[in-house]
Short mmCIF file of C-alpha atoms and ligand atoms in Angstrom, two decimals:
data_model
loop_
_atom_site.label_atom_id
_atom_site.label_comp_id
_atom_site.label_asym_id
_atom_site.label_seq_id
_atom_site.Cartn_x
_atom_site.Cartn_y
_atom_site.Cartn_z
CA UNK A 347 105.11 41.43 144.23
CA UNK A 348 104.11 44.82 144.40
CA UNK A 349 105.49 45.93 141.09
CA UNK A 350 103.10 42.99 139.66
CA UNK A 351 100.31 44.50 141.64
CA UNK A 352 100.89 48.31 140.23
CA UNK A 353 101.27 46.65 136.64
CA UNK A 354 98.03 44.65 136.88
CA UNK A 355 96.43 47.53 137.68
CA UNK A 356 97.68 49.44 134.61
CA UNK A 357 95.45 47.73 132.45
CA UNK A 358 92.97 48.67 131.71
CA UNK A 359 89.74 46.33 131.95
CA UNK A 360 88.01 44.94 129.37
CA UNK A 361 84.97 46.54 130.59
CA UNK A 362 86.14 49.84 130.99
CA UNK A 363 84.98 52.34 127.73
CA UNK A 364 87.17 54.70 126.55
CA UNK A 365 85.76 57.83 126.83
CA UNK A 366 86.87 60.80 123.80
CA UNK A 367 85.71 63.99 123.73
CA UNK A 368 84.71 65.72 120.24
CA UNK A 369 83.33 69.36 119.20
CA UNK A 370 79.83 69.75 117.30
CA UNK A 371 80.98 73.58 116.30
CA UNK A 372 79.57 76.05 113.22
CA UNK A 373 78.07 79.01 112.41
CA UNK A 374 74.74 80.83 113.95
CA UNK A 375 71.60 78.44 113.44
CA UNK A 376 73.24 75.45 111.93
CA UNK A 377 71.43 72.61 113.99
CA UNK A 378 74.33 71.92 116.62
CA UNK A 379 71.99 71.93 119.77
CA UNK A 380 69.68 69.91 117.56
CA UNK A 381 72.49 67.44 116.59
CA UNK A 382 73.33 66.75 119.96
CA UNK A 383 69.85 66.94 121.11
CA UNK A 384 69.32 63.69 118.21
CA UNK A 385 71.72 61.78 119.38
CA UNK A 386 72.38 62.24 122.91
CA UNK A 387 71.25 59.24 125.33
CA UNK A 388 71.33 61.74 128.75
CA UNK A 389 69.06 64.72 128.50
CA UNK A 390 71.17 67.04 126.48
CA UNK A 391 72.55 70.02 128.98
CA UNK A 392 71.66 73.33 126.80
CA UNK A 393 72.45 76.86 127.71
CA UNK A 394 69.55 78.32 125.99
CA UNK A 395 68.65 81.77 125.99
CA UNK A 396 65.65 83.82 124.20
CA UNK A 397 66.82 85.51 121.16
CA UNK A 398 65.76 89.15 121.29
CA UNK A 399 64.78 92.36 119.58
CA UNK A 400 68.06 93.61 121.22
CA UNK A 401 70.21 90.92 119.51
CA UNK A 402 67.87 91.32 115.92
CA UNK A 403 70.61 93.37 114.13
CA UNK A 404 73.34 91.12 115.21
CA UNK A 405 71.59 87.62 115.02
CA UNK A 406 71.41 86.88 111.31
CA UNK A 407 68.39 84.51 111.06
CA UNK A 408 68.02 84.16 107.25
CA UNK A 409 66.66 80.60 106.87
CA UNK A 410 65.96 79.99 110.44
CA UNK A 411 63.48 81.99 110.55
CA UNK A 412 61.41 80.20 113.20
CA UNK A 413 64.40 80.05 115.84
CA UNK A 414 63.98 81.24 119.17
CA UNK A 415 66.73 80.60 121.69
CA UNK A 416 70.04 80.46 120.75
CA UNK A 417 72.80 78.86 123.02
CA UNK A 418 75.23 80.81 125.35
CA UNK A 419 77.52 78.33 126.83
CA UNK A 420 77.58 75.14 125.40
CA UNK A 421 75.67 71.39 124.39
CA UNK A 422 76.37 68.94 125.98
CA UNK A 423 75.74 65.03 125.60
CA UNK A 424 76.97 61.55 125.49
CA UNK A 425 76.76 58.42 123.41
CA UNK A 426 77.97 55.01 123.58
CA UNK A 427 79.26 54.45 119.55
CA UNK A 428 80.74 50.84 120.93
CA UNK A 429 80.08 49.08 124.54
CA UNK A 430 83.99 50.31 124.74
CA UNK A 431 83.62 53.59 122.79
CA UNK A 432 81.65 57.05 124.85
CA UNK A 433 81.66 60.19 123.06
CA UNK A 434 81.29 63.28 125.42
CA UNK A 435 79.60 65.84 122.69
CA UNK A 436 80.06 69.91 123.34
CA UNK A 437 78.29 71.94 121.14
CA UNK A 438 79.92 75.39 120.73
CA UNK A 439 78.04 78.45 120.70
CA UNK A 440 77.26 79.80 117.08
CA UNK A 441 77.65 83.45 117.71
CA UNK A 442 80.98 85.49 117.31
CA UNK A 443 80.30 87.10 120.41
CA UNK A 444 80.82 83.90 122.37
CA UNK A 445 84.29 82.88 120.79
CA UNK A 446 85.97 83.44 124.29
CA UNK A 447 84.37 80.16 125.31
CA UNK A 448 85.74 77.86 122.42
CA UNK A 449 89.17 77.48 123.30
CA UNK A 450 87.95 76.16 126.82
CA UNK A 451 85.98 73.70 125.16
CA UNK A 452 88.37 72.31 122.93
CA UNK A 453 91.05 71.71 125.71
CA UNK A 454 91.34 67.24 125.09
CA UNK A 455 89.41 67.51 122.26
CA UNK A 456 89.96 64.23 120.02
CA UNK A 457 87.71 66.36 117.22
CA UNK A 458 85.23 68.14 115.74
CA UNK A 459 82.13 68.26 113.32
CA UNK A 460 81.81 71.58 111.27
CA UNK A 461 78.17 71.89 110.63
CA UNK A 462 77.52 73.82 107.70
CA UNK A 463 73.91 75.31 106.37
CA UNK A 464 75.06 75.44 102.44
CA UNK A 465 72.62 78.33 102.16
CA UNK A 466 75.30 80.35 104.10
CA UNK A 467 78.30 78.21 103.82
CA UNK A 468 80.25 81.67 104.66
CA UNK A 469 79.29 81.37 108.61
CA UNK A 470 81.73 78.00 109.16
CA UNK A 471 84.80 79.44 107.63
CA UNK A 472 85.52 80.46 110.77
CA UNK A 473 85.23 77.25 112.67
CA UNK A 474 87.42 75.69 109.92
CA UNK A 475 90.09 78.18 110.55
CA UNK A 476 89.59 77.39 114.08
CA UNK A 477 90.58 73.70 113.97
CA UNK A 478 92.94 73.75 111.07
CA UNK A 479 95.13 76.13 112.87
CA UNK A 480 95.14 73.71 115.88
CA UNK A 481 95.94 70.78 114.06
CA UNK A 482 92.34 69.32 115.58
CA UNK A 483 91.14 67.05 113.38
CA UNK A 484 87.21 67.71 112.44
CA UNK A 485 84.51 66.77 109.28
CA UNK A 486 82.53 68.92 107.64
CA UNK A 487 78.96 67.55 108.09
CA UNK A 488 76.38 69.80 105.72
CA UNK A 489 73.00 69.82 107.63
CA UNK A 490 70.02 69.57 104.95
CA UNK A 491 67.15 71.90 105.70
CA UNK A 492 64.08 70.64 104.00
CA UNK A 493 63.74 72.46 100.68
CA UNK A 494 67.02 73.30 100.05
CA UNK A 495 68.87 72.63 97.44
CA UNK A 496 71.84 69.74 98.26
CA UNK A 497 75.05 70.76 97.15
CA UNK A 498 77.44 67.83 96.08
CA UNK A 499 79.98 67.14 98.74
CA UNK A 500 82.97 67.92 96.07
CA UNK A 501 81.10 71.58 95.95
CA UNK A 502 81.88 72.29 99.47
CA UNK A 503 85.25 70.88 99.31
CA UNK A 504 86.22 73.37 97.22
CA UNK A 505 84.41 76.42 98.24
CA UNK A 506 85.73 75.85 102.08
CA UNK A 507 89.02 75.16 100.37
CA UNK A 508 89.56 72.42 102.51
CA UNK A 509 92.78 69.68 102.29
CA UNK A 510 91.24 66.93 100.02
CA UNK A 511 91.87 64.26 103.37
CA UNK A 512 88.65 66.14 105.21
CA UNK A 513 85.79 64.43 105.17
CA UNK A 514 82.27 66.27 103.76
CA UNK A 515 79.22 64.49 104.50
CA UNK A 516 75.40 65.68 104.03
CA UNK A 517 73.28 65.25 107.06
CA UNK A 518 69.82 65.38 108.56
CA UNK A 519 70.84 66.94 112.78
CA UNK A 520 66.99 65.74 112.99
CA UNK A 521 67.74 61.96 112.57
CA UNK A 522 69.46 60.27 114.53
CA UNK A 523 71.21 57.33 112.45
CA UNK A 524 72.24 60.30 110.00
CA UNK A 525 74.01 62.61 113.14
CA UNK A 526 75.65 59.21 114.25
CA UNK A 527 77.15 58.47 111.32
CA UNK A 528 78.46 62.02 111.34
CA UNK A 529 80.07 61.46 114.80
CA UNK A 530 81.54 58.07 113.10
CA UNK A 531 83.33 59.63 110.59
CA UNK A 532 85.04 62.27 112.97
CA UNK A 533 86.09 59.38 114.66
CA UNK A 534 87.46 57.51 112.40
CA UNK A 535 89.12 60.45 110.88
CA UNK A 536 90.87 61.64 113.87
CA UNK A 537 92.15 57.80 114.55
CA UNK A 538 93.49 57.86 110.71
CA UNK A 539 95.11 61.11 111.50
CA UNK A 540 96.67 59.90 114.62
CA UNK A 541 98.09 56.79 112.95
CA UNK A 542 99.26 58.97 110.15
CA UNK A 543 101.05 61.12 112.83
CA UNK A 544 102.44 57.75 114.32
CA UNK A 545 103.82 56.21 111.44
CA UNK A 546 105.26 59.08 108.88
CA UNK A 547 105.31 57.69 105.41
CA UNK A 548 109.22 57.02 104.70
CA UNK A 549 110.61 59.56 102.42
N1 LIG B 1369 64.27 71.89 108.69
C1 LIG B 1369 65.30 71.69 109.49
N2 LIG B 1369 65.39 72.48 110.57
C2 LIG B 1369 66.43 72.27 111.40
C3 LIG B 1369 67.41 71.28 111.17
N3 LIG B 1369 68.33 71.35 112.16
C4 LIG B 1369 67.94 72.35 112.97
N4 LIG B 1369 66.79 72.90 112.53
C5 LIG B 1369 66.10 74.05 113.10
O1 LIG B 1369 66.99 75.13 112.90
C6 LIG B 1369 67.02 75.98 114.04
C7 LIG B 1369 68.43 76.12 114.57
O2 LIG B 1369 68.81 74.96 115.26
P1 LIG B 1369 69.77 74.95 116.56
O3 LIG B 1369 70.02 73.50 116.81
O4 LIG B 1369 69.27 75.78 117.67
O5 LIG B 1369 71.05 75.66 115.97
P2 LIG B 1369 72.41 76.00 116.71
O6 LIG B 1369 73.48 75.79 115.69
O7 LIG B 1369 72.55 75.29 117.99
O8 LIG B 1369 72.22 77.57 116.97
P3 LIG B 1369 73.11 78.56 117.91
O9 LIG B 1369 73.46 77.84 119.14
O10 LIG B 1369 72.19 79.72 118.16
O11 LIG B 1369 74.26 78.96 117.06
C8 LIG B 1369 66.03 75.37 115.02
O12 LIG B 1369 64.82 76.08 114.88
C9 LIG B 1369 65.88 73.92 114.58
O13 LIG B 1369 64.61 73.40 114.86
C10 LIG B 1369 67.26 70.45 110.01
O14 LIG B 1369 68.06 69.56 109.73
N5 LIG B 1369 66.18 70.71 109.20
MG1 LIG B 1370 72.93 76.00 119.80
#
C-alpha cells in the first residue's frame, strides 16, 4: 500500500505545467530587455541602470543611439507557451564587463535566443561561442530595427558560421507574436536536440 501511495504521487498531474528555463542573451543594445519586456505576462524584473558619460568610451551605442539604461544583472519574465508549457525568461546582460554573471544564469538552462542587430552582427559572436561550447542549445533570432536593411537568414548563417541545424529567424523584440515565435523555435529546437541525443542515428 504504501509503495502505491509514493508511486501515485510520482506523477505528475495533468494540471501541473512544466516549467523550462531559457536564455534571451546578445550583444550591447540588441533589444533583450525589450524582448522580454514584449512578451512577459508578470511585470518584467529589470536591473536597469543609467548609462553614463563615464561608461561613453566603453558603451558602443552606434544605432541605439537613443538608449539610456542598460541592464546590470539580468531580465527576467515568464510566459505560459501551452496551459502545460511556462517559460522562465533571463535576459543576460549585453556588456563584456558583466560576463561573470552568465554562467550563473545558465545553470538548468533548457536554451537560449542569440539576438543579433545585423548592423553589428560582430557583438553576438561571443554569445554563440558561449553556448556552442556548452552544448546549450540556442537560435539565432535577428532583431529588425526600423530602417535597416534585412539580411536573408542564409546571410547570417554563414557569417556567424553556425552548424546548418541552428535555427536563424528575423524578428521584431517590439511585437509580441514575433518574440513568441522566437521563444517557439528555441523550444522546439532544444526538444529536437534532446531527442537527437536520445536516439543516436545507427551507424
Ligand atoms: N527600432 C527598434 N528599436 C528597438 C528594437 N528593440 C529594441 N529597441 C530599442 O533599442 C534599445 C536597446 O534595447 P534594450 O532592450 O535595452 O537592449 P538590451 O539588449 O537589453 O541592452 P543591454 O542590456 O544594455 O545590453 C532601446 O532603446 C529600445 O527601445 C526594435 O526592434 N526596433
Ligand atoms: Mg538589457
Amino acid at each position: 500500500m504504501a509503495i502505491a501511495h509514493a508511486d501515485r504521487r510520482r506523477q505528475p498531474s495533468a494540471a501541473e505545467p512544466v516549467a523550462l528555463k531559457l536564455l534571451v542573451a546578445g550583444g550591447f543594445g540588441v533589444g533583450k530587455t525589450t524582448l522580454v519586456g514584449t512578451v512577459s505576462e508578470i511585470r518584467p524584473l529589470r536591473t536597469e541602470e543609467a548609462l553614463s558619460e563615464v561608461g561613453r568610451p566603453v558603451d558602443d551605442l552606434a544605432g541605439v543611439e537613443g538608449k539610456r539604461t542598460t541592464t546590470v544583472a539580468m531580465d527576467f519574465g515568464r510566459i505560459t507557451l501551452r496551459e502545460d508549457l511556462v517559460l522562465y525568461l533571463f535576459g543576460t546582460p549585453g556588456q563584456d564587463r558583466f560576463w561573470f554573471l552568465w554562467d550563473e544564469l545558465a545553470q538548468g538552462a533548457l536554451g537560449a535566443v542569440v539576438l543579433a542587430d545585423t548592423r553589428r552582427l560582430q557583438d553576438c559572436f561571443a554569445a554563440v561561442d558561449y553556448f556552442e561550447r556548452r552544448g546549450i542549445p540556442f537560435t539565432v533570432a535577428v532583431n529588425c530595427f526600423d530602417g535597416v536593411q534585412l539580411h536573408a537568414p542564409e546571410m547570417v548563417t554563414e557569417a556567424l558560421d553556425l552548424d546548418p541545424g541552428v535555427p536563424v529567424v528575423l524578428c521584431d523584440a517590439r511585437e509580441r507574436e514575433s518574440a513568441k515565435q522566437v521563444l517557439i523555435t528555441v523550444v522546439e529546437h532544444a526538444a529536437a536536440m534532446a531527442a537527437g541525443r536520445r536516439a543516436p542515428a545507427a551507424t
